[in-house]
Tab-separated table of C-alpha atoms and ligand atoms in Angstrom:
chain	number	residue	atom	x	y	z
H	299	MET	CA	0.000	0.000	0.000
H	300	GLU	CA	1.163	3.446	-0.870
H	301	LYS	CA	1.440	6.276	1.622
H	302	GLN	CA	-0.288	9.434	0.449
H	303	ARG	CA	-0.683	13.004	1.684
H	304	ILE	CA	-4.214	14.017	2.550
H	305	ALA	CA	-4.328	16.982	0.146
H	306	GLU	CA	-3.574	14.619	-2.717
H	307	ILE	CA	-6.249	12.148	-1.607
H	308	LEU	CA	-8.940	14.800	-1.230
H	309	GLN	CA	-8.172	16.064	-4.701
H	310	ASN	CA	-7.558	12.899	-6.700
H	311	GLY	CA	-8.406	9.874	-4.547
H	312	GLN	CA	-10.670	7.272	-6.214
H	313	PRO	CA	-12.992	4.702	-4.586
H	314	ASP	CA	-11.461	1.287	-3.887
H	315	GLU	CA	-7.959	2.726	-3.785
H	316	PRO	CA	-6.002	1.126	-0.939
H	317	LEU	CA	-3.642	3.498	0.860
H	318	ILE	CA	-1.936	4.612	4.057
H	319	ILE	CA	-2.156	8.005	5.723
H	320	GLN	CA	-0.305	9.452	8.709
H	321	GLY	CA	-1.388	12.483	10.679
H	322	TRP	CA	-2.997	13.904	13.798
H	323	VAL	CA	-6.571	13.398	14.962
H	324	ARG	CA	-8.588	16.604	14.903
H	325	THR	CA	-11.951	15.257	16.079
H	326	LYS	CA	-13.671	12.020	16.963
H	327	ARG	CA	-17.379	11.208	16.684
H	328	GLU	CA	-18.649	7.969	18.159
H	329	LEU	CA	-21.879	6.447	16.928
H	330	LYS	CA	-23.449	3.059	17.510
H	331	GLY	CA	-21.060	0.396	16.241
H	332	PHE	CA	-18.822	2.775	14.351
H	333	ALA	CA	-16.947	6.047	14.655
H	334	PHE	CA	-15.489	8.826	12.541
H	335	ILE	CA	-12.179	10.515	13.090
H	336	GLU	CA	-10.948	13.526	11.164
H	337	VAL	CA	-7.244	13.335	10.402
H	338	ASN	CA	-5.007	16.186	9.295
H	339	ASP	CA	-1.404	15.915	8.121
H	340	GLY	CA	-0.781	19.599	7.405
H	341	SER	CA	-0.998	19.213	3.631
H	342	SER	CA	-4.397	20.895	3.457
H	343	LEU	CA	-6.967	22.793	5.457
H	344	ALA	CA	-9.534	20.019	5.041
H	345	ASN	CA	-9.205	16.821	7.019
H	346	LEU	CA	-9.677	13.311	5.743
H	347	GLN	CA	-12.595	11.530	7.339
H	348	VAL	CA	-11.711	8.040	8.517
H	349	VAL	CA	-14.419	5.471	9.295
H	350	LEU	CA	-13.732	2.961	12.029
H	351	ASN	CA	-16.041	0.066	12.721
H	352	LEU	CA	-16.420	-2.841	15.080
H	353	GLU	CA	-14.560	-5.233	12.781
H	354	LEU	CA	-11.327	-3.467	13.675
H	355	ALA	CA	-9.098	-5.291	16.131
H	356	ASP	CA	-9.357	-3.815	19.642
H	357	TYR	CA	-12.025	-1.386	18.483
H	358	GLU	CA	-13.027	-0.239	21.977
H	359	ALA	CA	-9.457	0.215	23.241
H	360	LEU	CA	-8.508	2.005	20.049
H	361	LEU	CA	-11.335	4.526	20.327
H	362	LYS	CA	-10.183	5.460	23.822
H	363	GLN	CA	-6.773	6.337	22.394
H	364	LEU	CA	-7.986	8.295	19.380
H	365	ASN	CA	-8.479	11.663	21.008
H	366	THR	CA	-7.891	15.085	19.548
H	367	GLY	CA	-4.148	15.531	19.059
H	368	ALA	CA	-3.201	11.845	18.899
H	369	SER	CA	-0.870	10.817	16.073
H	370	VAL	CA	-1.960	7.917	13.896
H	371	GLU	CA	-1.268	5.809	10.879
H	372	VAL	CA	-4.318	4.429	9.115
H	373	ALA	CA	-4.283	1.818	6.362
H	374	GLY	CA	-7.520	1.297	4.505
H	375	VAL	CA	-9.539	1.690	1.349
H	376	LEU	CA	-11.148	4.830	-0.048
H	377	MET	CA	-14.916	4.876	-0.374
H	378	PRO	CA	-17.397	7.457	-1.633
H	379	SER	CA	-18.665	9.303	1.418
H	380	GLN	CA	-22.294	8.884	2.449
H	381	GLY	CA	-22.340	12.049	4.487
H	382	LYS	CA	-22.259	15.527	3.077
H	383	GLY	CA	-19.151	17.643	3.511
H	384	GLN	CA	-16.718	15.349	1.778
H	385	ARG	CA	-16.489	13.491	-1.504
H	386	ILE	CA	-14.457	10.600	-0.243
H	387	GLU	CA	-13.509	8.933	3.028
H	388	LEU	CA	-11.130	6.244	4.219
H	389	LYS	CA	-12.466	2.958	5.609
H	390	ALA	CA	-9.862	1.885	8.137
H	391	GLN	CA	-8.469	-1.653	8.069
H	392	THR	CA	-5.637	-1.156	10.515
H	393	VAL	CA	-4.955	1.765	12.811
H	394	LYS	CA	-1.696	2.372	14.612
H	395	VAL	CA	-1.538	5.021	17.325
H	396	TYR	CA	1.925	6.552	17.511
H	397	GLY	CA	1.301	8.870	20.413
H	398	GLU	CA	-1.756	9.650	22.481
H	399	ALA	CA	-2.839	13.124	23.619
H	400	ASP	CA	-4.501	13.239	27.014
H	401	PRO	CA	-7.840	15.050	26.611
H	402	GLU	CA	-7.529	16.344	30.194
H	403	THR	CA	-4.412	18.354	29.407
H	404	TYR	CA	-4.056	18.752	25.615
H	405	PRO	CA	-4.834	22.458	25.165
H	406	LEU	CA	-6.231	22.330	21.641
H	407	GLN	CA	-9.694	21.019	22.209
H	408	LYS	CA	-12.373	21.516	19.615
H	409	LYS	CA	-13.545	24.998	20.614
H	410	ARG	CA	-12.230	28.129	18.976
H	411	HIS	CA	-9.222	29.698	20.703
H	412	SER	CA	-8.100	33.323	20.580
H	413	PHE	CA	-4.864	34.152	18.793
H	414	GLU	CA	-3.588	35.625	22.075
H	415	PHE	CA	-4.068	32.293	23.805
H	416	LEU	CA	-2.556	30.391	20.902
H	417	ARG	CA	0.607	32.533	21.153
H	418	THR	CA	1.133	31.058	24.617
H	419	ILE	CA	1.255	27.592	23.062
H	420	GLY	CA	3.484	28.404	20.112
H	421	HIS	CA	4.682	24.813	19.990
H	422	LEU	CA	1.155	23.516	19.299
H	423	ARG	CA	-0.647	26.315	17.485
H	424	SER	CA	0.486	25.186	14.040
H	425	ARG	CA	-1.899	22.270	14.434
H	426	THR	CA	-4.919	24.564	14.165
H	427	ASN	CA	-6.801	25.454	10.997
H	428	SER	CA	-5.794	29.111	11.078
H	429	PHE	CA	-2.079	28.519	11.530
H	430	GLY	CA	-2.101	25.651	9.067
H	431	ALA	CA	-3.496	28.051	6.480
H	432	VAL	CA	-1.067	30.841	7.452
H	433	PHE	CA	2.037	28.719	7.136
H	434	ARG	CA	0.981	27.096	3.885
H	435	VAL	CA	0.374	30.571	2.433
H	436	ARG	CA	3.690	31.772	3.867
H	437	ASN	CA	5.420	28.897	2.110
H	438	ALA	CA	3.640	29.709	-1.146
H	439	CYS	CA	4.691	33.371	-0.865
H	440	ALA	CA	8.317	32.345	-0.402
H	441	ASN	CA	8.098	30.053	-3.378
H	442	ALA	CA	6.475	32.764	-5.499
H	443	ILE	CA	9.227	35.224	-4.574
H	444	HIS	CA	11.999	32.901	-5.683
H	445	GLN	CA	10.095	31.969	-8.815
H	446	PHE	CA	9.569	35.620	-9.768
H	447	PHE	CA	13.205	36.582	-9.432
H	448	GLN	CA	14.688	33.388	-10.801
H	449	GLU	CA	12.550	33.603	-13.948
H	450	GLN	CA	13.898	37.094	-14.549
H	451	GLY	CA	17.506	36.034	-14.112
H	452	PHE	CA	18.114	37.554	-10.663
H	453	LEU	CA	20.803	35.861	-8.603
H	454	TRP	CA	19.823	34.895	-5.058
H	455	ILE	CA	22.632	36.069	-2.814
H	456	HIS	CA	23.198	35.454	0.870
H	457	THR	CA	24.164	38.550	2.793
H	458	PRO	CA	25.702	38.317	6.252
H	459	ILE	CA	23.668	38.125	9.427
H	460	ILE	CA	26.513	39.551	11.504
H	461	THR	CA	27.769	42.899	10.305
H	462	LYS	CA	29.963	45.742	11.437
H	463	SER	CA	28.028	48.361	9.515
H	464	ASP	CA	25.006	50.010	10.986
H	465	CYS	CA	23.349	50.343	7.582
H	466	GLU	CA	21.014	53.205	8.188
H	467	GLY	CA	22.647	54.811	11.178
H	468	ALA	CA	19.259	54.316	12.737
H	469	GLY	CA	20.021	52.631	16.034
H	470	GLU	CA	17.705	49.705	16.789
H	471	LEU	CA	20.641	47.306	16.668
H	472	PHE	CA	21.289	44.077	18.499
H	473	SER	CA	24.930	43.820	19.510
H	474	VAL	CA	26.869	40.666	18.804
H	475	THR	CA	29.701	40.077	21.202
H	476	SER	CA	31.740	37.314	22.760
H	477	LEU	CA	32.938	39.572	25.582
H	478	ASP	CA	32.148	38.434	29.091
H	479	LEU	CA	29.425	40.839	30.153
H	480	LYS	CA	30.454	40.421	33.785
H	481	GLN	CA	33.970	41.668	33.041
H	482	VAL	CA	33.779	43.925	30.050
H	483	PRO	CA	37.247	45.225	29.136
H	484	LEU	CA	37.396	49.000	29.270
H	485	LYS	CA	39.765	51.306	27.467
H	486	LYS	CA	42.498	52.826	29.612
H	487	ALA	CA	43.706	56.335	29.061
H	488	GLY	CA	46.594	56.124	26.585
H	489	GLY	CA	46.690	52.344	26.953
H	490	ALA	CA	45.657	49.386	24.810
H	491	GLY	CA	42.613	49.772	22.614
H	492	GLY	CA	43.682	53.049	21.085
H	493	ALA	CA	43.973	56.560	22.287
H	494	GLY	CA	41.171	58.388	23.987
H	495	GLY	CA	37.773	57.127	25.083
H	496	ALA	CA	39.009	55.974	28.498
H	497	GLY	CA	36.248	54.086	30.268
H	498	GLU	CA	34.531	53.011	27.054
H	499	VAL	CA	34.227	49.363	26.070
H	500	ASP	CA	37.427	48.129	24.464
H	501	TYR	CA	36.002	46.364	21.445
H	502	SER	CA	39.486	45.628	20.123
H	503	GLN	CA	39.323	42.638	22.463
H	504	ASP	CA	35.990	41.494	21.090
H	505	PHE	CA	35.546	38.694	18.558
H	506	PHE	CA	35.542	40.888	15.456
H	507	GLY	CA	37.927	43.499	16.822
H	508	GLY	CA	35.182	46.109	16.856
H	509	PRO	CA	31.490	46.485	17.602
H	510	ALA	CA	29.319	44.077	15.607
H	511	TYR	CA	25.582	43.761	15.186
H	512	LEU	CA	22.843	41.598	13.777
H	513	THR	CA	21.990	42.962	10.357
H	514	VAL	CA	19.102	45.396	9.894
H	515	SER	CA	19.272	45.089	6.106
H	516	GLY	CA	21.313	43.299	3.474
H	517	GLN	CA	21.156	46.231	1.107
H	518	LEU	CA	24.724	47.495	1.204
H	519	GLU	CA	26.069	44.026	0.491
H	520	ALA	CA	23.384	43.498	-2.161
H	521	GLU	CA	24.704	46.618	-3.892
H	522	VAL	CA	28.165	45.038	-3.928
H	523	MET	CA	26.790	41.958	-5.642
H	524	ALA	CA	24.620	43.938	-8.092
H	525	MET	CA	27.799	45.649	-9.292
H	526	ALA	CA	28.946	42.220	-10.503
H	527	PHE	CA	25.774	40.318	-11.396
H	528	SER	CA	23.501	43.219	-12.470
H	529	ASN	CA	20.334	41.838	-10.871
H	530	VAL	CA	20.377	40.168	-7.452
H	531	TYR	CA	18.100	39.622	-4.488
H	532	THR	CA	18.437	38.660	-0.869
H	533	PHE	CA	15.836	36.784	1.126
H	534	GLY	CA	16.905	36.319	4.686
H	535	PRO	CA	16.475	37.141	8.357
H	536	THR	CA	16.737	40.721	9.579
H	537	PHE	CA	16.841	42.055	13.125
H	538	ARG	CA	15.703	45.261	14.746
H	539	ALA	CA	15.796	45.953	18.443
H	540	GLU	CA	12.893	48.328	18.178
H	541	ASN	CA	10.942	48.473	21.341
H	542	SER	CA	7.712	49.048	19.537
H	543	ASN	CA	5.013	46.657	20.578
H	544	THR	CA	2.936	47.076	17.455
H	545	SER	CA	1.002	44.605	15.352
H	546	ARG	CA	3.426	45.259	12.463
H	547	HIS	CA	6.875	45.012	14.046
H	548	LEU	CA	8.982	42.019	14.967
H	549	ALA	CA	12.497	41.969	16.380
H	550	GLU	CA	13.369	39.199	13.917
H	551	PHE	CA	11.764	39.210	10.517
H	552	TRP	CA	12.537	38.211	6.951
H	553	MET	CA	13.292	40.668	4.243
H	554	VAL	CA	13.388	40.414	0.477
H	555	GLU	CA	15.760	42.904	-1.121
H	556	PRO	CA	16.238	43.044	-4.876
H	557	GLU	CA	18.975	45.307	-6.203
H	558	MET	CA	19.366	46.206	-9.857
H	559	ALA	CA	22.253	47.817	-11.694
H	560	PHE	CA	21.468	50.036	-14.683
H	561	CYS	CA	18.079	50.813	-13.185
H	562	GLU	CA	16.439	54.028	-12.029
H	563	LEU	CA	13.389	54.761	-9.907
H	564	LYS	CA	10.858	54.019	-12.650
H	565	GLY	CA	12.289	50.529	-13.237
H	566	ASN	CA	12.295	49.992	-9.482
H	567	MET	CA	8.602	50.895	-9.198
H	568	ASP	CA	7.742	48.691	-12.168
H	569	LEU	CA	9.558	45.784	-10.572
H	570	ALA	CA	7.868	46.270	-7.191
H	571	GLU	CA	4.445	46.347	-8.797
H	572	ALA	CA	5.029	43.311	-11.053
H	573	PHE	CA	6.508	41.492	-8.088
H	574	LEU	CA	3.511	42.013	-5.787
H	575	LYS	CA	1.105	41.075	-8.583
H	576	HIS	CA	3.002	37.865	-9.257
H	577	VAL	CA	3.072	36.800	-5.619
H	578	PHE	CA	-0.657	37.387	-5.166
H	579	LYS	CA	-1.504	35.528	-8.355
H	580	TYR	CA	0.661	32.589	-7.396
H	581	VAL	CA	-0.835	32.280	-3.925
H	582	LEU	CA	-4.418	32.487	-5.220
H	583	GLU	CA	-3.630	29.732	-7.690
H	584	THR	CA	-1.806	27.425	-5.319
H	585	CYS	CA	-3.708	27.996	-2.041
H	586	PRO	CA	-7.339	28.660	-3.040
H	587	GLU	CA	-8.752	26.758	-0.085
H	588	ASP	CA	-6.612	28.578	2.478
H	589	MET	CA	-7.353	31.966	0.910
H	590	GLU	CA	-11.081	31.201	0.981
H	591	PHE	CA	-10.681	30.352	4.668
H	592	PHE	CA	-9.075	33.731	5.421
H	593	ASN	CA	-11.805	35.490	3.529
H	594	GLN	CA	-14.496	33.715	5.528
H	595	ARG	CA	-12.937	33.615	8.950
H	596	ILE	CA	-10.324	36.355	9.279
H	597	ASP	CA	-11.027	39.298	6.985
H	598	ASN	CA	-13.759	39.301	4.373
H	599	SER	CA	-11.848	41.689	2.122
H	600	VAL	CA	-8.890	39.386	1.535
H	601	LEU	CA	-9.980	38.015	-1.835
H	602	ALA	CA	-11.193	41.388	-3.084
H	603	THR	CA	-7.858	42.918	-2.056
H	604	ALA	CA	-5.922	40.242	-3.913
H	605	ASP	CA	-8.072	40.853	-6.949
H	606	ASN	CA	-7.519	44.582	-6.599
H	607	ILE	CA	-3.719	44.141	-6.494
H	608	ILE	CA	-3.618	41.818	-9.466
H	609	ASN	CA	-5.924	43.819	-11.710
H	610	ASN	CA	-5.257	47.484	-10.903
H	611	GLN	CA	-2.371	49.726	-11.716
H	612	PHE	CA	-0.819	51.032	-8.528
H	613	GLU	CA	-1.237	54.746	-7.950
H	614	ARG	CA	2.037	56.674	-8.186
H	615	ILE	CA	2.345	60.051	-6.463
H	616	THR	CA	5.159	62.161	-5.080
H	617	TYR	CA	5.549	62.842	-1.382
H	618	THR	CA	4.739	66.494	-2.054
H	619	GLU	CA	1.459	65.467	-3.710
H	620	ALA	CA	0.741	63.074	-0.860
H	621	ILE	CA	1.164	65.853	1.696
H	622	ALA	CA	-1.211	68.093	-0.229
H	623	LEU	CA	-3.796	65.290	-0.256
H	624	LEU	CA	-3.344	64.628	3.457
H	625	GLU	CA	-3.652	68.306	4.337
H	626	LYS	CA	-6.928	68.396	2.425
H	627	ALA	CA	-8.152	65.158	4.002
H	628	ASN	CA	-11.194	65.363	6.138
H	629	CYS	CA	-9.837	62.845	8.595
H	630	PRO	CA	-8.929	63.308	12.264
H	631	PHE	CA	-5.275	62.215	12.298
H	632	GLU	CA	-3.593	61.615	15.618
H	633	TYR	CA	-0.258	62.942	14.319
H	634	PRO	CA	-0.034	66.275	12.510
H	635	ILE	CA	1.234	66.194	8.958
H	636	SER	CA	3.011	68.829	6.901
H	637	TRP	CA	5.823	68.942	4.338
H	638	GLY	CA	9.006	67.642	5.905
H	639	LEU	CA	7.429	65.243	8.368
H	640	ASP	CA	7.500	61.482	7.868
H	641	LEU	CA	4.227	59.782	7.065
H	642	GLN	CA	2.788	57.882	9.994
H	643	SER	CA	0.995	54.619	9.512
H	644	GLU	CA	-2.397	56.370	9.794
H	645	HIS	CA	-1.455	58.665	6.906
H	646	GLU	CA	-0.193	55.785	4.820
H	647	ARG	CA	-3.374	53.870	5.425
H	648	TYR	CA	-5.541	56.868	4.643
H	649	LEU	CA	-3.900	57.185	1.224
H	650	ALA	CA	-4.047	53.489	0.321
H	651	GLU	CA	-7.219	52.437	2.080
H	652	GLN	CA	-9.539	55.393	1.912
H	653	LEU	CA	-8.387	57.737	-0.803
H	654	PHE	CA	-7.097	55.520	-3.604
H	655	LYS	CA	-8.428	52.185	-2.359
H	656	LYS	CA	-5.430	50.369	-3.812
H	657	PRO	CA	-1.653	50.287	-3.372
H	658	VAL	CA	0.027	53.661	-3.717
H	659	ILE	CA	3.673	54.270	-4.507
H	660	VAL	CA	4.906	57.481	-2.919
H	661	THR	CA	8.184	58.858	-4.272
H	662	ASP	CA	10.636	61.706	-3.724
H	663	TYR	CA	10.648	62.138	0.047
H	664	PRO	CA	12.430	64.980	1.857
H	665	VAL	CA	16.140	64.348	2.133
H	666	GLU	CA	16.097	64.881	5.913
H	667	ILE	CA	13.889	61.888	6.676
H	668	LYS	CA	15.530	59.316	4.429
H	669	ALA	CA	18.772	57.345	4.473
H	670	PHE	CA	22.064	58.665	3.115
H	671	TYR	CA	22.244	56.212	0.219
H	672	MET	CA	19.150	57.494	-1.550
H	673	ARG	CA	19.852	59.493	-4.709
H	674	LEU	CA	19.580	63.235	-4.279
H	675	ASN	CA	17.241	65.008	-6.704
H	676	ASP	CA	18.335	68.165	-8.510
H	677	ASP	CA	16.165	70.226	-6.148
H	678	GLU	CA	18.553	69.112	-3.341
H	679	LYS	CA	15.473	68.895	-1.113
H	680	THR	CA	14.166	65.463	-2.005
H	681	VAL	CA	15.585	62.029	-2.716
H	682	ARG	CA	14.620	59.278	-5.133
H	683	ALA	CA	12.861	57.213	-2.499
H	684	MET	CA	9.774	55.103	-3.048
H	685	ASP	CA	7.480	53.511	-0.509
H	686	VAL	CA	4.710	51.159	-1.527
H	687	LEU	CA	1.741	51.680	0.773
H	688	ALA	CA	-0.892	49.004	1.029
H	689	PRO	CA	-4.431	49.098	2.377
H	690	LYS	CA	-4.617	47.851	5.999
H	691	ILE	CA	-0.835	47.577	6.365
H	692	GLY	CA	0.646	50.910	5.383
H	693	GLU	CA	4.245	50.659	4.225
H	694	ILE	CA	4.944	47.239	2.790
H	695	ILE	CA	7.926	48.091	0.588
H	696	GLY	CA	10.572	50.749	1.058
H	697	GLY	CA	13.102	51.405	-1.665
H	698	SER	CA	15.042	53.938	-3.667
H	699	GLN	CA	17.340	54.718	-6.482
H	700	ARG	CA	20.788	54.760	-4.882
H	701	GLU	CA	23.246	57.637	-4.913
H	702	GLU	CA	25.847	56.548	-7.454
H	703	ARG	CA	27.907	59.793	-7.446
H	704	LEU	CA	30.932	59.584	-5.180
H	705	ASP	CA	31.097	63.243	-4.161
H	706	VAL	CA	27.396	63.519	-3.385
H	707	LEU	CA	27.403	60.267	-1.433
H	708	GLU	CA	30.370	61.369	0.683
H	709	ARG	CA	28.614	64.621	1.429
H	710	ARG	CA	25.418	62.792	2.438
H	711	ILE	CA	27.245	60.348	4.695
H	712	LYS	CA	28.957	63.186	6.541
H	713	GLY	CA	25.678	65.098	6.659
H	714	GLN	CA	24.109	62.263	8.608
H	715	GLY	CA	26.928	62.232	11.131
H	716	LEU	CA	28.459	59.023	9.795
H	717	ASN	CA	32.110	58.444	9.036
H	718	PRO	CA	32.885	57.819	5.342
H	719	GLU	CA	35.928	55.756	6.358
H	720	ASP	CA	33.645	53.169	7.952
H	721	LEU	CA	31.963	52.782	4.583
H	722	TRP	CA	35.142	52.758	2.471
H	723	TRP	CA	34.164	49.622	0.581
H	724	TYR	CA	30.688	50.966	-0.124
H	725	LEU	CA	32.234	54.163	-1.483
H	726	ASP	CA	34.618	52.100	-3.640
H	727	LEU	CA	31.587	50.928	-5.604
H	728	ARG	CA	31.251	54.572	-6.704
H	729	ARG	CA	34.958	54.833	-7.443
H	730	TYR	CA	35.148	51.841	-9.727
H	731	GLY	CA	32.571	51.294	-12.447
H	732	THR	CA	29.676	53.052	-10.781
H	733	VAL	CA	26.243	52.828	-12.450
H	734	PRO	CA	22.743	54.068	-11.672
H	735	HIS	CA	21.125	51.407	-9.541
H	736	ALA	CA	18.043	50.879	-7.447
H	737	GLY	CA	16.356	48.391	-5.182
H	738	PHE	CA	13.849	47.894	-2.429
H	739	GLY	CA	13.129	45.990	0.751
H	740	LEU	CA	9.958	44.076	1.377
H	741	GLY	CA	9.083	42.902	4.845
H	742	PHE	CA	8.128	39.289	4.216
H	743	GLU	CA	5.805	39.045	7.225
H	744	ARG	CA	4.047	42.273	6.234
H	745	LEU	CA	3.378	40.637	2.887
H	746	VAL	CA	1.964	37.506	4.497
H	747	GLN	CA	-0.162	39.698	6.782
H	748	PHE	CA	-1.442	41.636	3.834
H	749	MET	CA	-2.161	38.448	1.920
H	750	THR	CA	-4.017	36.664	4.719
H	751	GLY	CA	-5.663	39.557	6.550
H	752	MET	CA	-4.091	38.393	9.812
H	753	GLY	CA	-4.214	41.325	12.203
H	754	ASN	CA	-1.038	40.698	14.152
H	755	ILE	CA	2.390	40.123	12.654
H	756	ARG	CA	3.163	37.688	15.488
H	757	ASP	CA	0.691	35.305	13.903
H	758	VAL	CA	2.303	35.022	10.481
H	759	ILE	CA	5.762	33.831	11.580
H	760	PRO	CA	6.108	30.427	13.235
H	761	PHE	CA	8.233	31.663	16.133
H	762	PRO	CA	7.798	35.404	16.708
H	763	ARG	CA	10.464	37.446	18.499
H	764	THR	CA	9.190	40.607	20.137
H	765	PRO	CA	10.178	42.592	23.248
H	766	LEU	CA	10.294	40.234	26.260
H	767	SER	CA	9.175	37.294	24.176
H	768	ALA	CA	11.242	34.545	22.545
H	769	GLU	CA	9.846	31.482	24.271
H	770	PHE	CA	9.620	28.938	21.480
B	2027	ATP	P1	8.239	51.072	9.584
B	2027	ATP	O1	8.120	52.546	9.375
B	2027	ATP	O2	6.982	50.324	9.335
B	2027	ATP	O3	8.899	50.721	10.881
B	2027	ATP	P2	10.750	51.087	8.212
B	2027	ATP	O4	10.728	52.398	7.556
B	2027	ATP	O5	11.517	50.918	9.466
B	2027	ATP	O6	9.235	50.570	8.433
B	2027	ATP	P3	12.486	49.884	6.232
B	2027	ATP	O7	13.688	50.195	7.020
B	2027	ATP	O8	12.220	50.609	4.972
B	2027	ATP	O9	11.179	49.968	7.166
B	2027	ATP	O10	12.467	48.289	5.982
B	2027	ATP	C1	11.979	47.693	4.784
B	2027	ATP	C2	10.717	46.873	5.024
B	2027	ATP	O11	10.866	45.950	6.094
B	2027	ATP	C3	9.513	47.710	5.447
B	2027	ATP	O12	8.870	48.208	4.323
B	2027	ATP	C4	8.658	46.717	6.168
B	2027	ATP	O13	7.898	45.968	5.232
B	2027	ATP	C5	9.648	45.789	6.799
B	2027	ATP	N1	9.885	46.023	8.221
B	2027	ATP	C6	10.564	47.049	8.786
B	2027	ATP	N2	10.653	46.907	10.117
B	2027	ATP	C7	10.024	45.745	10.412
B	2027	ATP	C8	9.800	45.041	11.630
B	2027	ATP	N3	10.264	45.486	12.794
B	2027	ATP	N4	9.118	43.874	11.568
B	2027	ATP	C9	8.681	43.405	10.386
B	2027	ATP	N5	8.860	44.012	9.203
B	2027	ATP	C10	9.534	45.185	9.205
B	2028	MN	MN1	10.878	51.043	11.437
C-alpha cells in the first residue's frame, strides 16, 4: 500500500484505492457500532474523514486512544462518502496510534481559541486550521518570490547576518559580542585599545575586533553583488531591536531585497508592482482553499484585495502630492502632517485604504527623513525614495534609487553624522565602475499579513520574536 498526503487524496483519490495516511486526529465522533475521526497531516486545510467500525481489532481500546491531538497511521480503502461535507472517506483496516494526547491536558480542544491564547502555546498552534493556512500561504509566498526573481535572471545572494556596519545609522541594533558581560574590558587612558575614550568598552578585544551587530538590512552588500551580477536579491532574516510593541513590528523578521544595476526609480517601481502582482496571483492559484478560509474567517476583504492588487495599476504620487492630499483630508489624524514630516501609519493607510483604495507608490521624500544612500534630486530637497503603501498595512515596501555619485554620497554620509571611512568599501563601488542602480526591501511578514488579513504580525511567523518574548 502506498502512503499518500491528505491533500492529494482529497483532490484525486478514487474509490477502492487502498492506501496509508499518517497524521494527527482533529476530532472524533462515536456512533453506535462505528466512529469517525478527522485526520489532518498539514498538507491541506480540510481533514480526511476516517471510518472505524467494530470489525477493527481492539475497536473499543482504540477509540479510547484516538483523542484530539493523537498521532496515527491508518491503512484502509477509499470509499465514496455517504455524508455531506466530503467526496471521499477512508475505511480503516488497521490503525496504529503513535502517540496519544490526554484530553484532560491537551490544550487544543475543539472549541475556537483566541490568537492571544494560541501565542502562549506556540509549539502547538500550528496544528490549528488558522495557523495551518497561514504557514501554507507563507510557504507559497516564499516560493512565489523565488520563482519571480529566478525567472527574470536575478541571482539569489546570501548577505551576512553579523555585520559591522550600521546600515542606516538608525540605532535599533542588536549587539553581537563574545565579551564576558560580567567583566567587560574597558579602554584605559593612553593604553591598549587606542587613544582616547578611556572608560569606554574596548572592542578591540571582542571577537571581530570592533562592535558588531545583527543585520538590519542586506542592502549594502546586495549593492556590492549587483555591481557584478547586475540583478540580485536577498531573502533572509533581519533584526531590529525596536521596542515598539505594534502589530506590524517584529524583532526578527525576513526581508526580500532586490537590487538592480542600470536601473532608475521608474524601473524599481515597475519591478515592485510586477513582483507584488506575481506573488498574489501565485498564492491564489496554489492555495485557493486557504485563501477562501481567510476570507471567511479572518477578513472578508482578503480576496477582493488580492483581486484589486492583481488587476489594478498602482497609484504613483510624489511625497509632495501626498502631503497636499493629506492636508486636504477630512480625517482626524492623531499625528499632525506637513511637508518635511514622515508619514505615519495612519497617513499611509488613509492614502491606500480610503483615498485611492489600492496600493500607492509614494516617491521623492524629503532628504532629511531618508537614508544617506538614496539618490539626491536636482532640487537638493528630495531624494529618489519610493514607498509602496498598502491598504490595511501601510508601508509594505521601502526602496530607492541609490546615490551613485561619489562626491554627493560622501557629502550625504557626513551630513548624517556618519564616518565615510567606515563605509570605504561601499564608497569604492562609486569609485570603480559606478552605475545608476536601485532596489527595495519588502518585509516578508508584512506581505503575508497583507495576503491573509491576519491582524497581528506575530501570527504570520512560526516563532515570533518581540520585546520580552522569545519562548519557542
Ligand atoms: P516602519 O516605518 O513600518 O517601521 P521602516 O521604515 O523601518 O518601516 P524599512 O527600514 O524601509 O522599514 O524596511 C523595509 C521593510 O521591512 C519595510 O517596508 C517593512 O515591510 C519591513 N519592516 C521594517 N521593520 C520591520 C519590523 N520590525 N518587523 C517586520 N517588518 C519590518
Ligand atoms: Mn521602522
